[in-house]
Each structure stands twice: as structure tokens, then as C-alpha cells.
């Protein structure tokens, strides 16, 4: 994206790219796969690199799959930084175990494990991801919907730890104001 366009244009561009990733990942063909239907919806954890690599290879036929999986929340984060509200993510992935969100997490974890990166894991909910990526407007919406601020899951175990580990102080403050556990610790 052309930085000379200015922050508002960049924010809008990233917002559109985030929404395009969601649209792409919502394609029926991706969800019609036997593997997706049987495994990701049961929220199984990825235990082997061989298994994750097989899943990643299966989906490589979808040319933008890898990009959409890896970039969805990166674009959302840049859109938010550009002043574009990302509340729509909380509305799109309304409940903590939304099928589309679970499928994204499953795909993301497959890519991570296949490439020796740390996966989020099956307990991950949108609050964890939004906290890690600095999506203040999304988190505000989730909290207004009554999402448990101390829900455990994800690679950081708590949304508060995810936000703090990435330096998102405004999110840390918001989570603490809404009952975030000051004694929360990650797995380590």
C-alpha cells in the first residue's frame, strides 16, 4: 500500500483487505472439505507437524488461502491503527466459539505448526486474538457483549497477557477495568 496516501486511506485499505480475507475464508469450498468438517469443528488440537503439513498442503490449491489466514488480523490491526473501527469482527465472530472463527484458528494453527511456529491452540477465542493484535474497538464490543475477560486459552492463556506481551497498554487498562485478573500468568 502507498504510504503517501496518508493514514486514513491506509486504514481504509487495510480494513478492506481484512474484510476481503474474511470473505475469502468464508468460501463454501473451504468449509465443504471433509477434513475441515470433521476436525476443525470438533476443535481438535494439532498435535503433529506431519498432520498440520498435510492440511496446509491440501488447502494450497486455494491460491489466496495462506495469505487470507495469515493476514486477516494483521490487516485488522493496521486498519485500527489507521483509525478504522474493527468492531465488525466482534459482530462477525459473535460468540466465543463461532464456527468461522474456529475454522480460521484451525487453519492458522495448521500453518504455524507446519512451519515450526507457535500455534494458538483450540482454546483460543476472539478476545485473545484481538488483544494480541491491539484491536481496542473489537475488544470493547466483545466486553459489551458480556465476553468473559478472564477466559483461558490461546498461546498467552489470558487476553491480558496477550495485550501486555505486545505492548498494548490501552487494552491492558480496558481489560483490568473490566475485571481482568491482575494475577494472570502465561503458561511459562
Short mmCIF file of N, CA and C in Angstrom, two decimals:
data_model
loop_
_atom_site.label_atom_id
_atom_site.label_comp_id
_atom_site.label_asym_id
_atom_site.label_seq_id
_atom_site.Cartn_x
_atom_site.Cartn_y
_atom_site.Cartn_z
N UNK A 1 0.83 -1.18 0.00
CA UNK A 1 0.00 0.00 0.00
C UNK A 1 0.88 1.25 0.00
N UNK A 2 0.41 2.27 -0.66
CA UNK A 2 1.16 3.51 -0.83
C UNK A 2 1.04 4.40 0.41
N UNK A 3 2.14 4.53 1.16
CA UNK A 3 2.14 5.32 2.39
C UNK A 3 1.86 6.80 2.14
N UNK A 4 2.10 7.28 0.92
CA UNK A 4 1.86 8.68 0.61
C UNK A 4 0.36 9.03 0.61
N UNK A 5 -0.50 8.03 0.63
CA UNK A 5 -1.94 8.27 0.65
C UNK A 5 -2.41 8.82 1.99
N UNK A 6 -1.60 8.67 3.01
CA UNK A 6 -1.97 9.17 4.34
C UNK A 6 -2.62 8.09 5.18
N UNK A 7 -2.62 8.32 6.48
CA UNK A 7 -3.11 7.34 7.44
C UNK A 7 -4.57 6.94 7.23
N UNK A 8 -5.50 7.89 7.00
CA UNK A 8 -6.90 7.47 6.81
C UNK A 8 -7.08 6.54 5.61
N UNK A 9 -6.41 6.84 4.52
CA UNK A 9 -6.53 5.98 3.33
C UNK A 9 -5.90 4.62 3.58
N UNK A 10 -4.77 4.60 4.26
CA UNK A 10 -4.13 3.33 4.59
C UNK A 10 -5.02 2.50 5.51
N UNK A 11 -5.60 3.15 6.51
CA UNK A 11 -6.50 2.46 7.42
C UNK A 11 -7.69 1.85 6.67
N UNK A 12 -8.29 2.62 5.78
CA UNK A 12 -9.42 2.11 4.99
C UNK A 12 -8.99 0.95 4.10
N UNK A 13 -7.80 1.07 3.52
CA UNK A 13 -7.30 0.00 2.65
C UNK A 13 -7.10 -1.29 3.43
N UNK A 14 -6.50 -1.18 4.60
CA UNK A 14 -6.30 -2.38 5.43
C UNK A 14 -7.63 -2.94 5.91
N UNK A 15 -8.59 -2.08 6.19
CA UNK A 15 -9.92 -2.54 6.58
C UNK A 15 -10.54 -3.36 5.44
N UNK A 16 -10.44 -2.86 4.23
CA UNK A 16 -10.98 -3.59 3.08
C UNK A 16 -10.26 -4.92 2.87
N UNK A 17 -8.95 -4.92 3.08
CA UNK A 17 -8.19 -6.17 2.93
C UNK A 17 -8.57 -7.18 4.01
N UNK A 18 -8.79 -6.71 5.23
CA UNK A 18 -9.23 -7.60 6.31
C UNK A 18 -10.58 -8.22 5.96
N UNK A 19 -11.49 -7.39 5.48
CA UNK A 19 -12.81 -7.89 5.10
C UNK A 19 -12.73 -8.84 3.90
N UNK A 20 -11.80 -8.57 2.99
CA UNK A 20 -11.60 -9.48 1.84
C UNK A 20 -11.09 -10.84 2.33
N UNK A 21 -10.21 -10.83 3.32
CA UNK A 21 -9.71 -12.09 3.89
C UNK A 21 -10.87 -12.88 4.51
N UNK A 22 -11.73 -12.20 5.25
CA UNK A 22 -12.89 -12.86 5.87
C UNK A 22 -13.77 -13.45 4.78
N UNK A 23 -14.01 -12.67 3.75
CA UNK A 23 -14.85 -13.13 2.63
C UNK A 23 -14.26 -14.38 1.97
N UNK A 24 -12.96 -14.32 1.73
CA UNK A 24 -12.29 -15.45 1.09
C UNK A 24 -12.38 -16.70 1.96
N UNK A 25 -12.14 -16.52 3.25
CA UNK A 25 -12.17 -17.67 4.16
C UNK A 25 -13.58 -18.18 4.42
N UNK A 26 -14.58 -17.42 3.99
CA UNK A 26 -15.97 -17.85 4.14
C UNK A 26 -16.47 -18.65 2.93
N UNK A 27 -15.60 -18.82 1.94
CA UNK A 27 -16.00 -19.56 0.73
C UNK A 27 -16.47 -20.97 1.09
N UNK A 28 -17.54 -21.37 0.49
CA UNK A 28 -18.14 -22.68 0.74
C UNK A 28 -17.15 -23.82 0.50
N UNK A 29 -16.32 -23.70 -0.53
CA UNK A 29 -15.38 -24.80 -0.85
C UNK A 29 -14.42 -25.10 0.31
N UNK A 30 -14.02 -24.06 1.02
CA UNK A 30 -13.10 -24.27 2.14
C UNK A 30 -13.77 -25.04 3.27
N UNK A 31 -15.05 -24.85 3.43
CA UNK A 31 -15.76 -25.47 4.53
C UNK A 31 -16.39 -26.80 4.14
N UNK A 32 -16.43 -27.08 2.85
CA UNK A 32 -17.02 -28.33 2.38
C UNK A 32 -16.05 -29.49 2.49
N UNK A 33 -14.79 -29.17 2.73
CA UNK A 33 -13.77 -30.21 2.84
C UNK A 33 -14.10 -31.17 3.98
N UNK A 34 -13.93 -32.43 3.74
CA UNK A 34 -14.17 -33.45 4.75
C UNK A 34 -13.30 -33.22 5.98
N UNK A 35 -12.04 -32.84 5.76
CA UNK A 35 -11.13 -32.63 6.87
C UNK A 35 -11.63 -31.48 7.74
N UNK A 36 -12.00 -30.38 7.13
CA UNK A 36 -12.49 -29.23 7.91
C UNK A 36 -13.74 -29.61 8.67
N UNK A 37 -14.68 -30.24 8.00
CA UNK A 37 -15.95 -30.57 8.63
C UNK A 37 -15.75 -31.50 9.82
N UNK A 38 -14.91 -32.50 9.68
CA UNK A 38 -14.74 -33.47 10.75
C UNK A 38 -13.80 -33.02 11.85
N UNK A 39 -12.78 -32.23 11.51
CA UNK A 39 -11.76 -31.93 12.51
C UNK A 39 -11.84 -30.54 13.12
N UNK A 40 -11.91 -29.50 12.32
CA UNK A 40 -11.86 -28.17 12.93
C UNK A 40 -13.11 -27.87 13.73
N UNK A 41 -14.23 -28.36 13.30
CA UNK A 41 -15.46 -28.08 14.04
C UNK A 41 -15.48 -28.80 15.38
N UNK A 42 -14.72 -29.85 15.51
CA UNK A 42 -14.62 -30.54 16.80
C UNK A 42 -13.54 -29.90 17.66
N UNK A 43 -12.87 -28.88 17.11
CA UNK A 43 -11.83 -28.13 17.81
C UNK A 43 -10.70 -29.03 18.32
N UNK A 44 -10.30 -29.96 17.49
CA UNK A 44 -9.18 -30.82 17.88
C UNK A 44 -7.89 -30.03 17.86
N UNK A 45 -7.00 -30.35 18.75
CA UNK A 45 -5.71 -29.68 18.75
C UNK A 45 -4.81 -30.33 17.70
N UNK A 46 -3.93 -29.54 17.19
CA UNK A 46 -2.97 -30.03 16.21
C UNK A 46 -1.81 -30.62 17.01
N UNK A 47 -1.55 -31.89 16.83
CA UNK A 47 -0.52 -32.50 17.66
C UNK A 47 0.75 -32.84 16.89
N UNK A 48 0.67 -32.95 15.59
CA UNK A 48 1.87 -33.32 14.86
C UNK A 48 2.12 -32.41 13.68
N UNK A 49 3.37 -32.19 13.40
CA UNK A 49 3.76 -31.38 12.25
C UNK A 49 3.33 -32.06 10.96
N UNK A 50 3.45 -33.38 10.92
CA UNK A 50 3.07 -34.14 9.72
C UNK A 50 1.59 -33.91 9.38
N UNK A 51 0.73 -33.97 10.38
CA UNK A 51 -0.70 -33.75 10.19
C UNK A 51 -0.97 -32.32 9.73
N UNK A 52 -0.35 -31.35 10.40
CA UNK A 52 -0.55 -29.94 10.04
C UNK A 52 -0.06 -29.66 8.63
N UNK A 53 1.06 -30.25 8.26
CA UNK A 53 1.60 -30.06 6.91
C UNK A 53 0.66 -30.65 5.87
N UNK A 54 0.06 -31.78 6.18
CA UNK A 54 -0.91 -32.39 5.24
C UNK A 54 -2.11 -31.48 5.03
N UNK A 55 -2.61 -30.89 6.09
CA UNK A 55 -3.74 -29.98 5.99
C UNK A 55 -3.34 -28.75 5.17
N UNK A 56 -2.18 -28.18 5.48
CA UNK A 56 -1.71 -26.98 4.76
C UNK A 56 -1.56 -27.29 3.27
N UNK A 57 -1.01 -28.43 2.94
CA UNK A 57 -0.87 -28.81 1.51
C UNK A 57 -2.22 -28.96 0.83
N UNK A 58 -3.16 -29.54 1.54
CA UNK A 58 -4.50 -29.75 0.97
C UNK A 58 -5.12 -28.42 0.54
N UNK A 59 -4.90 -27.38 1.34
CA UNK A 59 -5.54 -26.10 1.07
C UNK A 59 -4.71 -25.18 0.18
N UNK A 60 -3.51 -25.57 -0.19
CA UNK A 60 -2.70 -24.73 -1.06
C UNK A 60 -3.30 -24.58 -2.45
N UNK A 61 -4.23 -25.46 -2.81
CA UNK A 61 -4.91 -25.31 -4.11
C UNK A 61 -5.73 -24.02 -4.16
N UNK A 62 -6.09 -23.49 -3.00
CA UNK A 62 -6.79 -22.22 -2.93
C UNK A 62 -5.72 -21.13 -2.85
N UNK A 63 -5.51 -20.45 -3.93
CA UNK A 63 -4.34 -19.58 -4.11
C UNK A 63 -4.17 -18.50 -3.05
N UNK A 64 -5.22 -17.99 -2.51
CA UNK A 64 -5.11 -16.93 -1.50
C UNK A 64 -5.34 -17.41 -0.08
N UNK A 65 -5.47 -18.72 0.10
CA UNK A 65 -5.78 -19.28 1.42
C UNK A 65 -4.73 -18.90 2.46
N UNK A 66 -3.47 -19.18 2.18
CA UNK A 66 -2.38 -18.90 3.11
C UNK A 66 -2.37 -17.41 3.47
N UNK A 67 -2.46 -16.57 2.44
CA UNK A 67 -2.46 -15.11 2.66
C UNK A 67 -3.64 -14.69 3.55
N UNK A 68 -4.84 -15.16 3.22
CA UNK A 68 -6.04 -14.76 3.96
C UNK A 68 -5.95 -15.21 5.42
N UNK A 69 -5.46 -16.42 5.64
CA UNK A 69 -5.34 -16.94 7.02
C UNK A 69 -4.34 -16.12 7.81
N UNK A 70 -3.17 -15.90 7.24
CA UNK A 70 -2.11 -15.20 7.97
C UNK A 70 -2.34 -13.70 8.09
N UNK A 71 -3.08 -13.11 7.17
CA UNK A 71 -3.16 -11.65 7.09
C UNK A 71 -4.42 -11.03 7.67
N UNK A 72 -5.45 -11.80 7.91
CA UNK A 72 -6.72 -11.25 8.36
C UNK A 72 -6.54 -10.29 9.54
N UNK A 73 -5.94 -10.76 10.61
CA UNK A 73 -5.83 -9.92 11.81
C UNK A 73 -4.69 -8.91 11.72
N UNK A 74 -3.71 -9.16 10.85
CA UNK A 74 -2.67 -8.15 10.61
C UNK A 74 -3.28 -6.93 9.94
N UNK A 75 -4.13 -7.16 8.94
CA UNK A 75 -4.80 -6.04 8.27
C UNK A 75 -5.77 -5.34 9.23
N UNK A 76 -6.47 -6.10 10.04
CA UNK A 76 -7.39 -5.50 11.01
C UNK A 76 -6.63 -4.60 11.97
N UNK A 77 -5.47 -5.05 12.41
CA UNK A 77 -4.63 -4.27 13.33
C UNK A 77 -4.18 -2.97 12.67
N UNK A 78 -3.76 -3.05 11.43
CA UNK A 78 -3.32 -1.84 10.73
C UNK A 78 -4.48 -0.90 10.43
N UNK A 79 -5.65 -1.47 10.18
CA UNK A 79 -6.84 -0.64 9.98
C UNK A 79 -7.17 0.11 11.26
N UNK A 80 -7.13 -0.60 12.39
CA UNK A 80 -7.41 0.03 13.69
C UNK A 80 -6.39 1.13 13.96
N UNK A 81 -5.12 0.87 13.66
CA UNK A 81 -4.08 1.89 13.84
C UNK A 81 -4.33 3.10 12.95
N UNK A 82 -4.98 2.88 11.82
CA UNK A 82 -5.31 3.96 10.90
C UNK A 82 -6.63 4.64 11.22
N UNK A 83 -7.20 4.32 12.38
CA UNK A 83 -8.41 4.98 12.82
C UNK A 83 -9.71 4.34 12.33
N UNK A 84 -9.63 3.15 11.78
CA UNK A 84 -10.83 2.48 11.29
C UNK A 84 -11.28 1.43 12.31
N UNK A 85 -12.45 1.65 12.86
CA UNK A 85 -13.05 0.79 13.88
C UNK A 85 -13.14 -0.66 13.40
N UNK A 86 -12.76 -1.60 14.23
CA UNK A 86 -12.81 -3.02 13.87
C UNK A 86 -13.86 -3.79 14.68
N UNK A 87 -14.85 -3.07 15.14
CA UNK A 87 -15.96 -3.64 15.89
C UNK A 87 -16.67 -4.75 15.10
N UNK A 88 -16.64 -4.63 13.78
CA UNK A 88 -17.32 -5.62 12.94
C UNK A 88 -16.81 -7.04 13.17
N UNK A 89 -15.56 -7.17 13.63
CA UNK A 89 -15.02 -8.52 13.89
C UNK A 89 -15.77 -9.19 15.04
N UNK A 90 -16.09 -8.42 16.07
CA UNK A 90 -16.85 -8.96 17.20
C UNK A 90 -18.26 -9.33 16.75
N UNK A 91 -18.80 -8.56 15.84
CA UNK A 91 -20.14 -8.85 15.33
C UNK A 91 -20.12 -10.04 14.38
N UNK A 92 -19.07 -10.15 13.57
CA UNK A 92 -18.94 -11.26 12.63
C UNK A 92 -18.71 -12.58 13.36
N UNK A 93 -17.80 -12.56 14.32
CA UNK A 93 -17.45 -13.76 15.07
C UNK A 93 -18.12 -13.68 16.44
N UNK A 94 -19.41 -13.46 16.44
CA UNK A 94 -20.22 -13.07 17.60
C UNK A 94 -19.96 -13.84 18.88
N UNK A 95 -20.01 -15.14 18.84
CA UNK A 95 -19.84 -15.90 20.09
C UNK A 95 -18.41 -16.43 20.18
N UNK A 96 -18.05 -16.87 21.37
CA UNK A 96 -16.66 -17.28 21.61
C UNK A 96 -16.25 -18.51 20.80
N UNK A 97 -17.20 -19.32 20.42
CA UNK A 97 -16.85 -20.50 19.62
C UNK A 97 -17.65 -20.50 18.32
N UNK A 98 -17.49 -19.44 17.55
CA UNK A 98 -18.11 -19.31 16.25
C UNK A 98 -17.41 -20.24 15.27
N UNK A 99 -18.17 -20.93 14.44
CA UNK A 99 -17.61 -21.90 13.50
C UNK A 99 -16.59 -21.27 12.56
N UNK A 100 -16.90 -20.10 12.02
CA UNK A 100 -15.95 -19.44 11.11
C UNK A 100 -14.66 -19.07 11.84
N UNK A 101 -14.78 -18.58 13.07
CA UNK A 101 -13.58 -18.24 13.84
C UNK A 101 -12.80 -19.52 14.15
N UNK A 102 -13.49 -20.57 14.54
CA UNK A 102 -12.82 -21.84 14.84
C UNK A 102 -12.08 -22.37 13.61
N UNK A 103 -12.71 -22.24 12.45
CA UNK A 103 -12.05 -22.69 11.23
C UNK A 103 -10.80 -21.85 10.95
N UNK A 104 -10.90 -20.51 11.13
CA UNK A 104 -9.72 -19.66 10.94
C UNK A 104 -8.60 -20.11 11.89
N UNK A 105 -8.95 -20.30 13.16
CA UNK A 105 -7.94 -20.70 14.15
C UNK A 105 -7.32 -22.04 13.79
N UNK A 106 -8.15 -22.99 13.34
CA UNK A 106 -7.65 -24.30 12.92
C UNK A 106 -6.67 -24.15 11.75
N UNK A 107 -7.06 -23.37 10.74
CA UNK A 107 -6.19 -23.14 9.58
C UNK A 107 -4.89 -22.45 10.00
N UNK A 108 -5.01 -21.43 10.85
CA UNK A 108 -3.84 -20.69 11.31
C UNK A 108 -2.89 -21.62 12.07
N UNK A 109 -3.45 -22.42 12.95
CA UNK A 109 -2.63 -23.35 13.71
C UNK A 109 -1.95 -24.37 12.81
N UNK A 110 -2.64 -24.85 11.79
CA UNK A 110 -2.02 -25.78 10.84
C UNK A 110 -0.82 -25.14 10.17
N UNK A 111 -0.98 -23.91 9.70
CA UNK A 111 0.14 -23.21 9.06
C UNK A 111 1.29 -23.01 10.04
N UNK A 112 0.97 -22.62 11.26
CA UNK A 112 2.02 -22.39 12.26
C UNK A 112 2.79 -23.67 12.58
N UNK A 113 2.08 -24.73 12.87
CA UNK A 113 2.74 -25.99 13.24
C UNK A 113 3.54 -26.54 12.05
N UNK A 114 2.99 -26.42 10.85
CA UNK A 114 3.69 -26.91 9.65
C UNK A 114 5.01 -26.15 9.43
N UNK A 115 5.07 -24.90 9.89
CA UNK A 115 6.27 -24.09 9.70
C UNK A 115 7.03 -23.85 11.00
N UNK A 116 6.82 -24.71 11.98
CA UNK A 116 7.52 -24.65 13.27
C UNK A 116 7.26 -23.37 14.06
N UNK A 117 6.12 -22.75 13.85
CA UNK A 117 5.76 -21.57 14.63
C UNK A 117 4.83 -21.99 15.77
N UNK A 118 4.65 -21.11 16.74
CA UNK A 118 3.77 -21.43 17.87
C UNK A 118 2.31 -21.23 17.47
N UNK A 119 1.51 -22.26 17.70
CA UNK A 119 0.08 -22.22 17.38
C UNK A 119 -0.70 -21.56 18.51
N UNK A 120 -1.90 -21.08 18.19
CA UNK A 120 -2.77 -20.51 19.22
C UNK A 120 -3.41 -21.59 20.07
N UNK A 121 -3.88 -22.66 19.45
CA UNK A 121 -4.50 -23.77 20.17
C UNK A 121 -6.01 -23.68 20.18
N UNK A 122 -6.65 -24.82 20.47
CA UNK A 122 -8.11 -24.91 20.37
C UNK A 122 -8.89 -24.09 21.39
N UNK A 123 -8.29 -23.65 22.47
CA UNK A 123 -9.00 -22.84 23.45
C UNK A 123 -9.03 -21.36 23.13
N UNK A 124 -8.41 -20.99 22.03
CA UNK A 124 -8.32 -19.59 21.65
C UNK A 124 -9.68 -19.03 21.24
N UNK A 125 -9.99 -17.84 21.74
CA UNK A 125 -11.22 -17.14 21.35
C UNK A 125 -10.82 -15.77 20.79
N UNK A 126 -11.78 -15.10 20.19
CA UNK A 126 -11.52 -13.82 19.55
C UNK A 126 -10.92 -12.80 20.52
N UNK A 127 -11.31 -12.82 21.78
CA UNK A 127 -10.75 -11.87 22.75
C UNK A 127 -9.23 -12.01 22.83
N UNK A 128 -8.72 -13.23 22.78
CA UNK A 128 -7.27 -13.44 22.82
C UNK A 128 -6.59 -12.84 21.60
N UNK A 129 -7.15 -13.12 20.43
CA UNK A 129 -6.55 -12.64 19.17
C UNK A 129 -6.63 -11.11 19.09
N UNK A 130 -7.79 -10.56 19.42
CA UNK A 130 -7.97 -9.11 19.38
C UNK A 130 -7.02 -8.41 20.35
N UNK A 131 -6.79 -9.01 21.51
CA UNK A 131 -5.87 -8.43 22.50
C UNK A 131 -4.44 -8.47 22.00
N UNK A 132 -4.06 -9.56 21.38
CA UNK A 132 -2.70 -9.69 20.83
C UNK A 132 -2.46 -8.68 19.70
N UNK A 133 -3.48 -8.42 18.91
CA UNK A 133 -3.33 -7.56 17.73
C UNK A 133 -3.71 -6.10 17.97
N UNK A 134 -4.06 -5.75 19.19
CA UNK A 134 -4.33 -4.35 19.51
C UNK A 134 -5.65 -3.82 18.97
N UNK A 135 -6.66 -4.66 18.92
CA UNK A 135 -7.95 -4.27 18.35
C UNK A 135 -8.90 -3.76 19.45
N UNK A 136 -8.64 -2.56 19.91
CA UNK A 136 -9.37 -1.97 21.03
C UNK A 136 -10.88 -1.90 20.77
N UNK A 137 -11.28 -1.48 19.59
CA UNK A 137 -12.72 -1.36 19.30
C UNK A 137 -13.40 -2.73 19.31
N UNK A 138 -12.73 -3.74 18.83
CA UNK A 138 -13.27 -5.10 18.84
C UNK A 138 -13.40 -5.60 20.28
N UNK A 139 -12.39 -5.35 21.08
CA UNK A 139 -12.42 -5.79 22.49
C UNK A 139 -13.53 -5.07 23.25
N UNK A 140 -13.69 -3.78 23.01
CA UNK A 140 -14.78 -3.03 23.65
C UNK A 140 -16.13 -3.64 23.31
N UNK A 141 -16.30 -3.99 22.05
CA UNK A 141 -17.56 -4.62 21.62
C UNK A 141 -17.74 -5.98 22.28
N UNK A 142 -16.68 -6.78 22.32
CA UNK A 142 -16.78 -8.10 22.95
C UNK A 142 -17.16 -7.98 24.43
N UNK A 143 -16.53 -7.04 25.12
CA UNK A 143 -16.84 -6.85 26.54
C UNK A 143 -18.27 -6.37 26.73
N UNK A 144 -18.76 -5.54 25.81
CA UNK A 144 -20.15 -5.08 25.92
C UNK A 144 -21.14 -6.22 25.65
N UNK A 145 -20.68 -7.25 24.95
CA UNK A 145 -21.49 -8.44 24.69
C UNK A 145 -21.44 -9.42 25.87
N UNK A 146 -20.61 -9.12 26.86
CA UNK A 146 -20.54 -9.98 28.04
C UNK A 146 -19.51 -11.08 27.97
N UNK A 147 -18.55 -10.97 27.07
CA UNK A 147 -17.49 -11.98 26.98
C UNK A 147 -16.68 -11.97 28.28
N UNK A 148 -16.33 -13.14 28.76
CA UNK A 148 -15.55 -13.29 29.99
C UNK A 148 -14.14 -12.74 29.77
N UNK A 149 -13.79 -11.69 30.48
CA UNK A 149 -12.49 -11.04 30.33
C UNK A 149 -11.34 -11.97 30.73
N UNK A 150 -11.62 -12.97 31.56
CA UNK A 150 -10.58 -13.88 32.05
C UNK A 150 -10.65 -15.28 31.43
N UNK A 151 -11.30 -15.38 30.28
CA UNK A 151 -11.39 -16.69 29.62
C UNK A 151 -9.97 -17.18 29.32
N UNK A 152 -9.74 -18.45 29.61
CA UNK A 152 -8.40 -19.03 29.39
C UNK A 152 -8.33 -19.70 28.03
N UNK A 153 -7.18 -19.57 27.42
CA UNK A 153 -6.96 -20.20 26.12
C UNK A 153 -5.91 -19.44 25.34
N UNK A 154 -5.57 -19.98 24.22
CA UNK A 154 -4.59 -19.32 23.37
C UNK A 154 -3.18 -19.49 23.87
N UNK A 155 -2.27 -19.03 23.06
CA UNK A 155 -0.86 -19.23 23.40
C UNK A 155 -0.40 -18.38 24.58
N UNK A 156 -1.14 -17.31 24.90
CA UNK A 156 -0.78 -16.48 26.05
C UNK A 156 -1.61 -16.83 27.28
N UNK A 157 -2.60 -17.68 27.10
CA UNK A 157 -3.50 -18.17 28.14
C UNK A 157 -4.57 -17.16 28.56
N UNK A 158 -4.23 -15.89 28.64
CA UNK A 158 -5.18 -14.83 29.03
C UNK A 158 -5.06 -13.67 28.05
N UNK A 159 -6.18 -13.01 27.77
CA UNK A 159 -6.18 -11.84 26.89
C UNK A 159 -5.28 -10.74 27.48
N UNK A 160 -5.30 -10.59 28.79
CA UNK A 160 -4.48 -9.58 29.46
C UNK A 160 -2.99 -9.81 29.17
N UNK A 161 -2.56 -11.05 29.22
CA UNK A 161 -1.15 -11.38 28.93
C UNK A 161 -0.84 -11.12 27.46
N UNK A 162 -1.78 -11.48 26.57
CA UNK A 162 -1.58 -11.25 25.13
C UNK A 162 -1.38 -9.76 24.85
N UNK A 163 -2.24 -8.92 25.44
CA UNK A 163 -2.14 -7.48 25.22
C UNK A 163 -0.84 -6.92 25.81
N UNK A 164 -0.51 -7.33 27.02
CA UNK A 164 0.70 -6.83 27.68
C UNK A 164 1.96 -7.27 26.92
N UNK A 165 1.96 -8.50 26.42
CA UNK A 165 3.15 -9.00 25.73
C UNK A 165 3.43 -8.26 24.43
N UNK A 166 2.40 -7.63 23.87
CA UNK A 166 2.56 -6.89 22.63
C UNK A 166 2.60 -5.38 22.86
N UNK A 167 2.58 -4.96 24.12
CA UNK A 167 2.70 -3.55 24.45
C UNK A 167 1.44 -2.72 24.24
N UNK A 168 0.28 -3.36 24.26
CA UNK A 168 -1.00 -2.65 24.04
C UNK A 168 -1.55 -2.17 25.39
N UNK A 169 -1.00 -1.06 25.89
CA UNK A 169 -1.34 -0.59 27.23
C UNK A 169 -2.80 -0.17 27.36
N UNK A 170 -3.37 0.44 26.35
CA UNK A 170 -4.78 0.85 26.43
C UNK A 170 -5.68 -0.38 26.58
N UNK A 171 -5.32 -1.46 25.93
CA UNK A 171 -6.10 -2.69 26.04
C UNK A 171 -5.90 -3.32 27.42
N UNK A 172 -4.68 -3.31 27.91
CA UNK A 172 -4.42 -3.82 29.26
C UNK A 172 -5.29 -3.06 30.25
N UNK A 173 -5.33 -1.73 30.15
CA UNK A 173 -6.14 -0.91 31.06
C UNK A 173 -7.62 -1.25 30.93
N UNK A 174 -8.11 -1.39 29.70
CA UNK A 174 -9.51 -1.72 29.48
C UNK A 174 -9.86 -3.08 30.10
N UNK A 175 -9.00 -4.06 29.88
CA UNK A 175 -9.24 -5.40 30.43
C UNK A 175 -9.23 -5.37 31.96
N UNK A 176 -8.30 -4.63 32.54
CA UNK A 176 -8.25 -4.51 34.00
C UNK A 176 -9.49 -3.79 34.55
N UNK A 177 -9.94 -2.75 33.86
CA UNK A 177 -11.14 -2.02 34.28
C UNK A 177 -12.38 -2.90 34.21
N UNK A 178 -12.33 -3.93 33.39
CA UNK A 178 -13.48 -4.83 33.23
C UNK A 178 -13.30 -6.15 33.96
N UNK A 179 -12.42 -6.16 34.96
CA UNK A 179 -12.27 -7.33 35.81
C UNK A 179 -11.14 -8.27 35.44
N UNK A 180 -10.23 -7.84 34.56
CA UNK A 180 -9.09 -8.68 34.22
C UNK A 180 -8.30 -9.05 35.46
N UNK A 181 -7.87 -10.28 35.52
CA UNK A 181 -7.15 -10.81 36.68
C UNK A 181 -5.72 -10.28 36.72
N UNK A 182 -5.42 -9.45 37.69
CA UNK A 182 -4.07 -8.88 37.83
C UNK A 182 -3.03 -9.97 38.10
N UNK A 183 -3.46 -11.10 38.59
CA UNK A 183 -2.55 -12.20 38.88
C UNK A 183 -2.41 -13.18 37.73
N UNK A 184 -2.97 -12.86 36.57
CA UNK A 184 -2.91 -13.76 35.41
C UNK A 184 -1.47 -14.04 35.01
N UNK A 185 -1.19 -15.26 34.69
CA UNK A 185 0.15 -15.68 34.26
C UNK A 185 0.01 -16.52 33.00
N UNK A 186 1.01 -16.42 32.13
CA UNK A 186 1.00 -17.28 30.94
C UNK A 186 1.44 -18.68 31.35
N UNK A 187 1.55 -19.56 30.39
CA UNK A 187 1.89 -20.96 30.69
C UNK A 187 3.28 -21.13 31.26
N UNK A 188 4.16 -20.19 30.98
CA UNK A 188 5.54 -20.29 31.44
C UNK A 188 5.65 -19.60 32.77
#
